[in-house]
PDB file of C-alpha atoms in Angstrom:
ATOM      1  CA  GLY A   1     166.053 -13.499 -33.422  1.00 65.00           C
ATOM      2  CA  ALA A   2     163.713 -13.060 -30.637  1.00 77.00           C
ATOM      3  CA  VAL A   3     166.005 -12.024 -26.919  1.00 86.00           C
ATOM      4  CA  VAL A   4     165.142 -12.938 -23.868  1.00 91.00           C
ATOM      5  CA  SER A   5     167.365 -10.900 -20.746  1.00 93.00           C
ATOM      6  CA  GLN A   6     167.702 -12.195 -17.595  1.00 95.00           C
ATOM      7  CA  HIS A   7     169.232 -10.042 -14.832  1.00 95.00           C
ATOM      8  CA  PRO A   8     171.141 -10.226 -12.502  1.00 95.00           C
ATOM      9  CA  SER A   9     173.613 -12.562 -13.886  1.00 92.00           C
ATOM     10  CA  TRP A  10     175.202 -13.563 -10.216  1.00 93.00           C
ATOM     11  CA  VAL A  11     173.854 -12.463  -6.749  1.00 96.00           C
ATOM     12  CA  ILE A  12     174.898 -13.247  -3.481  1.00 96.00           C
ATOM     13  CA  CYS A  13     173.022 -12.851  -0.259  1.00 96.00           C
ATOM     14  CA  LYS A  14     172.744 -13.818   3.106  1.00 97.00           C
ATOM     15  CA  SER A  15     170.858 -16.787   4.333  1.00 97.00           C
ATOM     16  CA  GLY A  16     167.288 -15.437   5.021  1.00 97.00           C
ATOM     17  CA  THR A  17     166.929 -12.767   2.501  1.00 97.00           C
ATOM     18  CA  SER A  18     165.093 -12.629  -0.318  1.00 97.00           C
ATOM     19  CA  VAL A  19     166.328 -12.243  -4.080  1.00 98.00           C
ATOM     20  CA  LYS A  20     164.159 -11.072  -7.262  1.00 97.00           C
ATOM     21  CA  ILE A  21     165.159 -12.382 -10.705  1.00 97.00           C
ATOM     22  CA  GLU A  22     163.856 -10.582 -13.771  1.00 97.00           C
ATOM     23  CA  CYS A  23     162.897 -12.124 -17.151  1.00 96.00           C
ATOM     24  CA  ARG A  24     161.995 -10.001 -19.400  1.00 95.00           C
ATOM     25  CA  SER A  25     161.288 -10.071 -23.558  1.00 92.00           C
ATOM     26  CA  LEU A  26     163.043  -7.930 -25.777  1.00 91.00           C
ATOM     27  CA  ASP A  27     160.523  -6.656 -28.683  1.00 84.00           C
ATOM     28  CA  PHE A  28     158.336  -9.180 -28.815  1.00 86.00           C
ATOM     29  CA  GLN A  29     155.415 -10.120 -26.035  1.00 87.00           C
ATOM     30  CA  ALA A  30     155.417 -13.582 -23.557  1.00 87.00           C
ATOM     31  CA  THR A  31     152.007 -14.686 -22.362  1.00 85.00           C
ATOM     32  CA  THR A  32     153.993 -17.584 -21.003  1.00 88.00           C
ATOM     33  CA  MET A  33     157.563 -17.969 -19.772  1.00 92.00           C
ATOM     34  CA  PHE A  34     159.310 -20.985 -17.896  1.00 92.00           C
ATOM     35  CA  TRP A  35     161.442 -20.708 -15.055  1.00 95.00           C
ATOM     36  CA  TYR A  36     164.095 -23.451 -14.494  1.00 94.00           C
ATOM     37  CA  ARG A  37     166.919 -24.428 -11.965  1.00 95.00           C
ATOM     38  CA  GLN A  38     169.694 -26.198 -13.646  1.00 89.00           C
ATOM     39  CA  PHE A  39     172.221 -27.946 -10.625  1.00 85.00           C
ATOM     40  CA  PRO A  40     175.919 -27.922 -11.399  1.00 80.00           C
ATOM     41  CA  LYS A  41     176.670 -30.572 -14.211  1.00 77.00           C
ATOM     42  CA  GLN A  42     173.020 -31.407 -14.329  1.00 82.00           C
ATOM     43  CA  SER A  43     170.198 -30.771 -17.028  1.00 86.00           C
ATOM     44  CA  LEU A  44     167.827 -28.268 -16.511  1.00 88.00           C
ATOM     45  CA  MET A  45     164.438 -28.748 -14.332  1.00 91.00           C
ATOM     46  CA  LEU A  46     161.546 -27.092 -15.018  1.00 92.00           C
ATOM     47  CA  MET A  47     160.557 -24.832 -11.898  1.00 95.00           C
ATOM     48  CA  ALA A  48     157.219 -23.369 -13.186  1.00 94.00           C
ATOM     49  CA  THR A  49     155.260 -21.806 -15.653  1.00 92.00           C
ATOM     50  CA  SER A  50     154.432 -18.125 -15.482  1.00 90.00           C
ATOM     51  CA  ASN A  51     151.491 -16.648 -16.988  1.00 87.00           C
ATOM     52  CA  GLU A  52     150.773 -13.170 -17.811  1.00 87.00           C
ATOM     53  CA  GLY A  53     148.188 -12.151 -15.815  1.00 86.00           C
ATOM     54  CA  SER A  54     147.246 -15.494 -13.933  1.00 87.00           C
ATOM     55  CA  LYS A  55     148.517 -17.519 -11.436  1.00 91.00           C
ATOM     56  CA  ALA A  56     152.057 -19.944 -12.699  1.00 93.00           C
ATOM     57  CA  THR A  57     151.667 -23.213 -12.346  1.00 92.00           C
ATOM     58  CA  TYR A  58     154.159 -24.991 -10.487  1.00 95.00           C
ATOM     59  CA  GLU A  59     155.778 -28.278 -11.385  1.00 93.00           C
ATOM     60  CA  GLN A  60     155.684 -31.324  -8.468  1.00 93.00           C
ATOM     61  CA  GLY A  61     158.036 -30.596  -5.276  1.00 94.00           C
ATOM     62  CA  VAL A  62     158.391 -27.101  -5.930  1.00 95.00           C
ATOM     63  CA  GLU A  63     156.961 -24.479  -3.244  1.00 95.00           C
ATOM     64  CA  LYS A  64     155.528 -21.889  -4.338  1.00 94.00           C
ATOM     65  CA  ASP A  65     155.243 -20.059  -1.553  1.00 95.00           C
ATOM     66  CA  LYS A  66     159.510 -20.438  -1.357  1.00 96.00           C
ATOM     67  CA  PHE A  67     159.723 -19.108  -5.255  1.00 97.00           C
ATOM     68  CA  LEU A  68     156.965 -16.899  -6.133  1.00 96.00           C
ATOM     69  CA  ILE A  69     156.609 -16.077  -9.750  1.00 95.00           C
ATOM     70  CA  ASN A  70     155.080 -12.934 -11.137  1.00 92.00           C
ATOM     71  CA  HIS A  71     154.256 -12.078 -14.604  1.00 91.00           C
ATOM     72  CA  ALA A  72     152.507  -8.566 -14.486  1.00 84.00           C
ATOM     73  CA  SER A  73     153.502  -7.719 -18.141  1.00 90.00           C
ATOM     74  CA  LEU A  74     153.364  -9.185 -21.591  1.00 90.00           C
ATOM     75  CA  THR A  75     157.573  -8.696 -21.364  1.00 92.00           C
ATOM     76  CA  LEU A  76     158.186  -9.361 -17.821  1.00 94.00           C
ATOM     77  CA  SER A  77     158.218 -12.032 -15.111  1.00 95.00           C
ATOM     78  CA  THR A  78     159.865 -12.405 -11.744  1.00 96.00           C
ATOM     79  CA  LEU A  79     161.321 -15.242  -9.812  1.00 97.00           C
ATOM     80  CA  THR A  80     161.638 -13.983  -6.408  1.00 97.00           C
ATOM     81  CA  VAL A  81     163.354 -16.769  -3.923  1.00 97.00           C
ATOM     82  CA  THR A  82     162.437 -15.855  -0.419  1.00 97.00           C
ATOM     83  CA  SER A  83     164.524 -16.189   2.736  1.00 97.00           C
ATOM     84  CA  ALA A  84     166.923 -18.090   1.111  1.00 97.00           C
ATOM     85  CA  HIS A  85     168.843 -20.898   2.396  1.00 96.00           C
ATOM     86  CA  PRO A  86     172.489 -22.488   1.047  1.00 95.00           C
ATOM     87  CA  GLU A  87     170.647 -25.371  -0.642  1.00 95.00           C
ATOM     88  CA  ASP A  88     169.077 -22.447  -3.000  1.00 96.00           C
ATOM     89  CA  SER A  89     171.897 -21.989  -4.652  1.00 95.00           C
ATOM     90  CA  SER A  90     171.955 -22.288  -7.957  1.00 94.00           C
ATOM     91  CA  PHE A  91     171.402 -21.555 -11.879  1.00 93.00           C
ATOM     92  CA  TYR A  92     168.051 -20.486 -12.845  1.00 95.00           C
ATOM     93  CA  ILE A  93     167.641 -19.527 -16.109  1.00 93.00           C
ATOM     94  CA  CYS A  94     164.103 -18.432 -17.477  1.00 94.00           C
ATOM     95  CA  SER A  95     162.628 -19.160 -21.573  1.00 91.00           C
ATOM     96  CA  ALA A  96     160.147 -17.564 -23.294  1.00 89.00           C
ATOM     97  CA  ARG A  97     158.286 -19.200 -26.618  1.00 79.00           C
ATOM     98  CA  ASP A  98     160.107 -17.369 -29.675  1.00 69.00           C
ATOM     99  CA  PRO A  99     157.366 -16.129 -31.964  1.00 65.00           C
ATOM    100  CA  VAL A 100     159.666 -15.985 -34.577  1.00 64.00           C
ATOM    101  CA  ASN A 101     161.686 -19.399 -34.401  1.00 59.00           C
ATOM    102  CA  ASN A 102     158.491 -20.902 -34.490  1.00 57.00           C
ATOM    103  CA  TYR A 103     157.986 -23.984 -31.544  1.00 61.00           C
ATOM    104  CA  GLY A 104     161.831 -22.349 -30.337  1.00 67.00           C
ATOM    105  CA  TYR A 105     162.277 -21.165 -26.634  1.00 79.00           C
ATOM    106  CA  THR A 106     164.522 -18.567 -26.089  1.00 83.00           C
ATOM    107  CA  PHE A 107     165.954 -18.775 -22.899  1.00 87.00           C
ATOM    108  CA  GLY A 108     167.910 -16.158 -21.383  1.00 90.00           C
ATOM    109  CA  SER A 109     171.441 -16.045 -20.012  1.00 89.00           C
ATOM    110  CA  GLY A 110     170.941 -17.288 -16.446  1.00 91.00           C
ATOM    111  CA  THR A 111     171.049 -16.370 -12.978  1.00 94.00           C
ATOM    112  CA  ARG A 112     173.827 -17.505 -10.609  1.00 93.00           C
ATOM    113  CA  LEU A 113     172.850 -17.271  -7.080  1.00 95.00           C
ATOM    114  CA  THR A 114     174.720 -17.631  -4.002  1.00 96.00           C
ATOM    115  CA  VAL A 115     173.583 -17.977  -0.361  1.00 96.00           C
ATOM    116  CA  VAL A 116     175.951 -17.569   2.257  1.00 96.00           C
TER     117      VAL A 116
ATOM    118  CA  ALA B   1     154.920 -38.434 -20.254  1.00 72.00           C
ATOM    119  CA  GLN B   2     156.996 -36.850 -21.781  1.00 77.00           C
ATOM    120  CA  SER B   3     161.030 -38.146 -21.226  1.00 86.00           C
ATOM    121  CA  VAL B   4     164.304 -37.653 -22.835  1.00 92.00           C
ATOM    122  CA  THR B   5     167.413 -39.702 -22.679  1.00 94.00           C
ATOM    123  CA  GLN B   6     170.463 -38.778 -23.629  1.00 95.00           C
ATOM    124  CA  LEU B   7     173.095 -41.798 -23.556  1.00 92.00           C
ATOM    125  CA  GLY B   8     176.113 -40.673 -22.398  1.00 90.00           C
ATOM    126  CA  SER B   9     177.431 -38.497 -20.204  1.00 92.00           C
ATOM    127  CA  HIS B  10     180.369 -37.348 -21.688  1.00 95.00           C
ATOM    128  CA  VAL B  11     181.748 -37.491 -24.941  1.00 97.00           C
ATOM    129  CA  SER B  12     185.471 -36.855 -26.230  1.00 97.00           C
ATOM    130  CA  VAL B  13     186.488 -36.660 -29.944  1.00 97.00           C
ATOM    131  CA  SER B  14     189.047 -35.782 -31.845  1.00 97.00           C
ATOM    132  CA  GLU B  15     189.599 -32.499 -33.673  1.00 97.00           C
ATOM    133  CA  GLY B  16     188.135 -32.831 -37.060  1.00 97.00           C
ATOM    134  CA  ALA B  17     186.757 -36.383 -36.446  1.00 98.00           C
ATOM    135  CA  LEU B  18     182.629 -37.072 -36.495  1.00 98.00           C
ATOM    136  CA  VAL B  19     180.824 -35.944 -33.642  1.00 98.00           C
ATOM    137  CA  LEU B  20     177.607 -38.098 -32.246  1.00 98.00           C
ATOM    138  CA  LEU B  21     175.515 -37.189 -29.454  1.00 98.00           C
ATOM    139  CA  ARG B  22     172.501 -39.869 -28.934  1.00 97.00           C
ATOM    140  CA  CYS B  23     169.117 -38.754 -27.579  1.00 97.00           C
ATOM    141  CA  ASN B  24     166.226 -40.620 -27.312  1.00 96.00           C
ATOM    142  CA  TYR B  25     162.913 -39.742 -26.447  1.00 93.00           C
ATOM    143  CA  SER B  26     159.853 -40.753 -24.884  1.00 89.00           C
ATOM    144  CA  SER B  27     156.044 -38.873 -26.301  1.00 81.00           C
ATOM    145  CA  SER B  28     152.745 -40.125 -26.250  1.00 74.00           C
ATOM    146  CA  VAL B  29     151.739 -37.661 -29.965  1.00 78.00           C
ATOM    147  CA  PRO B  30     154.255 -36.231 -32.318  1.00 78.00           C
ATOM    148  CA  PRO B  31     157.184 -34.470 -30.742  1.00 85.00           C
ATOM    149  CA  TYR B  32     158.409 -31.611 -31.270  1.00 88.00           C
ATOM    150  CA  LEU B  33     162.345 -32.122 -30.688  1.00 92.00           C
ATOM    151  CA  PHE B  34     165.118 -29.637 -30.024  1.00 92.00           C
ATOM    152  CA  TRP B  35     168.963 -29.599 -29.204  1.00 95.00           C
ATOM    153  CA  TYR B  36     170.889 -27.214 -27.440  1.00 93.00           C
ATOM    154  CA  VAL B  37     173.937 -25.676 -26.577  1.00 94.00           C
ATOM    155  CA  GLN B  38     175.176 -24.042 -23.217  1.00 91.00           C
ATOM    156  CA  TYR B  39     178.756 -23.120 -22.673  1.00 89.00           C
ATOM    157  CA  PRO B  40     180.166 -22.328 -19.067  1.00 82.00           C
ATOM    158  CA  ASN B  41     177.781 -20.201 -16.880  1.00 76.00           C
ATOM    159  CA  GLN B  42     175.042 -19.360 -19.312  1.00 81.00           C
ATOM    160  CA  GLY B  43     171.987 -19.753 -21.176  1.00 81.00           C
ATOM    161  CA  LEU B  44     171.130 -22.441 -23.510  1.00 86.00           C
ATOM    162  CA  GLN B  45     171.309 -21.836 -27.423  1.00 88.00           C
ATOM    163  CA  LEU B  46     169.364 -23.787 -30.488  1.00 87.00           C
ATOM    164  CA  LEU B  47     170.807 -25.512 -32.549  1.00 93.00           C
ATOM    165  CA  LEU B  48     168.087 -26.720 -34.328  1.00 92.00           C
ATOM    166  CA  LYS B  49     164.735 -28.350 -34.175  1.00 90.00           C
ATOM    167  CA  TYR B  50     162.519 -30.661 -35.612  1.00 91.00           C
ATOM    168  CA  THR B  51     158.747 -29.784 -35.925  1.00 86.00           C
ATOM    169  CA  THR B  52     157.227 -31.154 -38.937  1.00 84.00           C
ATOM    170  CA  GLY B  53     158.265 -32.267 -42.075  1.00 87.00           C
ATOM    171  CA  ALA B  54     161.790 -33.099 -43.627  1.00 89.00           C
ATOM    172  CA  THR B  55     162.984 -35.592 -40.987  1.00 91.00           C
ATOM    173  CA  LEU B  56     167.160 -34.608 -41.172  1.00 95.00           C
ATOM    174  CA  VAL B  57     167.189 -30.915 -39.444  1.00 95.00           C
ATOM    175  CA  LYS B  58     169.859 -28.900 -40.051  1.00 95.00           C
ATOM    176  CA  GLY B  59     170.930 -26.279 -37.475  1.00 94.00           C
ATOM    177  CA  ILE B  60     173.952 -24.042 -36.624  1.00 93.00           C
ATOM    178  CA  ASN B  61     177.609 -24.473 -36.633  1.00 93.00           C
ATOM    179  CA  GLY B  62     176.978 -27.553 -39.032  1.00 96.00           C
ATOM    180  CA  PHE B  63     175.408 -29.357 -36.724  1.00 97.00           C
ATOM    181  CA  GLU B  64     172.158 -31.721 -38.002  1.00 97.00           C
ATOM    182  CA  ALA B  65     169.883 -34.699 -36.317  1.00 97.00           C
ATOM    183  CA  GLU B  66     167.385 -36.922 -37.789  1.00 96.00           C
ATOM    184  CA  PHE B  67     164.081 -37.336 -36.221  1.00 95.00           C
ATOM    185  CA  LYS B  68     163.479 -41.205 -36.858  1.00 94.00           C
ATOM    186  CA  LYS B  69     159.889 -42.283 -35.427  1.00 91.00           C
ATOM    187  CA  SER B  70     160.875 -45.570 -35.359  1.00 92.00           C
ATOM    188  CA  GLU B  71     163.703 -45.702 -33.380  1.00 93.00           C
ATOM    189  CA  THR B  72     162.501 -42.719 -31.274  1.00 94.00           C
ATOM    190  CA  SER B  73     165.263 -41.339 -31.534  1.00 95.00           C
ATOM    191  CA  PHE B  74     166.990 -37.299 -32.962  1.00 96.00           C
ATOM    192  CA  HIS B  75     170.451 -38.286 -32.970  1.00 98.00           C
ATOM    193  CA  LEU B  76     172.778 -35.218 -33.244  1.00 98.00           C
ATOM    194  CA  THR B  77     175.852 -35.347 -35.720  1.00 98.00           C
ATOM    195  CA  LYS B  78     178.677 -32.957 -36.999  1.00 98.00           C
ATOM    196  CA  PRO B  79     181.208 -34.157 -39.579  1.00 97.00           C
ATOM    197  CA  SER B  80     184.329 -32.574 -38.465  1.00 97.00           C
ATOM    198  CA  ALA B  81     184.664 -31.275 -35.017  1.00 97.00           C
ATOM    199  CA  HIS B  82     186.003 -27.958 -34.095  1.00 96.00           C
ATOM    200  CA  MET B  83     187.689 -27.246 -30.877  1.00 96.00           C
ATOM    201  CA  SER B  84     184.611 -24.261 -30.775  1.00 94.00           C
ATOM    202  CA  ASP B  85     182.258 -27.389 -30.309  1.00 96.00           C
ATOM    203  CA  ALA B  86     183.299 -28.278 -26.804  1.00 96.00           C
ATOM    204  CA  ALA B  87     180.158 -27.861 -24.584  1.00 96.00           C
ATOM    205  CA  GLU B  88     177.449 -29.273 -23.017  1.00 94.00           C
ATOM    206  CA  TYR B  89     174.631 -30.023 -25.047  1.00 96.00           C
ATOM    207  CA  PHE B  90     171.134 -31.018 -23.986  1.00 94.00           C
ATOM    208  CA  CYS B  91     168.832 -32.677 -26.235  1.00 95.00           C
ATOM    209  CA  ALA B  92     164.748 -31.848 -25.408  1.00 92.00           C
ATOM    210  CA  VAL B  93     161.157 -32.380 -26.604  1.00 90.00           C
ATOM    211  CA  SER B  94     157.958 -30.798 -25.807  1.00 83.00           C
ATOM    212  CA  ASP B  95     154.732 -31.705 -27.246  1.00 71.00           C
ATOM    213  CA  MET B  96     150.768 -30.324 -26.873  1.00 65.00           C
ATOM    214  CA  ASN B  97     149.800 -32.771 -24.588  1.00 64.00           C
ATOM    215  CA  GLY B  98     152.861 -31.649 -22.175  1.00 61.00           C
ATOM    216  CA  GLY B  99     151.421 -27.805 -22.346  1.00 64.00           C
ATOM    217  CA  PHE B 100     154.291 -27.106 -24.886  1.00 69.00           C
ATOM    218  CA  LYS B 101     156.351 -27.623 -21.784  1.00 78.00           C
ATOM    219  CA  THR B 102     160.200 -28.583 -22.647  1.00 83.00           C
ATOM    220  CA  ILE B 103     161.357 -31.111 -21.136  1.00 86.00           C
ATOM    221  CA  PHE B 104     165.313 -31.709 -21.086  1.00 90.00           C
ATOM    222  CA  GLY B 105     167.590 -35.000 -20.941  1.00 92.00           C
ATOM    223  CA  ALA B 106     170.378 -34.940 -18.636  1.00 92.00           C
ATOM    224  CA  GLY B 107     172.877 -33.552 -20.928  1.00 94.00           C
ATOM    225  CA  THR B 108     176.236 -34.717 -22.838  1.00 96.00           C
ATOM    226  CA  ARG B 109     179.180 -32.626 -22.159  1.00 95.00           C
ATOM    227  CA  LEU B 110     181.495 -32.833 -25.213  1.00 97.00           C
ATOM    228  CA  PHE B 111     185.171 -32.736 -25.429  1.00 97.00           C
ATOM    229  CA  VAL B 112     187.290 -31.528 -28.229  1.00 97.00           C
ATOM    230  CA  LYS B 113     191.037 -32.786 -28.456  1.00 96.00           C
ATOM    231  CA  ALA B 114     193.756 -31.175 -30.373  1.00 93.00           C
TER     232      ALA B 114
END
């Protein structure tokens, strides 16, 4: 089946720095990818929809200047957490629509971000 | 707007017992429904999905779910629980009106006792 690779799997950064998370679709093209955030023992909250070649669509309440999304190619979307603060610490997961598993979505393995 | 409600944040069963995880959805158009499983510090894995056709869908690891439109439900079942089934389970919905964004329920943690 389709595979989505997410990197890094975990990262620790200092407050005020920026962190980039990559989401790659392997062996398939993804014109649309989705970025989720998951707090401990909670569900996944959709942050934004990443569209190849155009601006991302952010969900209400998500700061677009804080969470920069770039979808420069059909296989890569990146999420950059800018000027990170401890409250940005979370588990971030991306997904892409699986072209083989019709209507299904393939998820990356997630990135654990800890801001100290 | 779409929404998903999972009844019970925690479910505990004995090994070999029936697993039943409840999910109710809200959607203004025919929905696409999913169950995902998540192990600690990992991404999500699709267990099964309903799009159209047969309302009883079978997934991986012996799980199945039945779409009941009249009850707006999509409960997940497995006849006999195994220790390896212990994980977090998420019910999700998407539809055309929502741009096919996937909306997740709050999740149900399944515990399996020996």
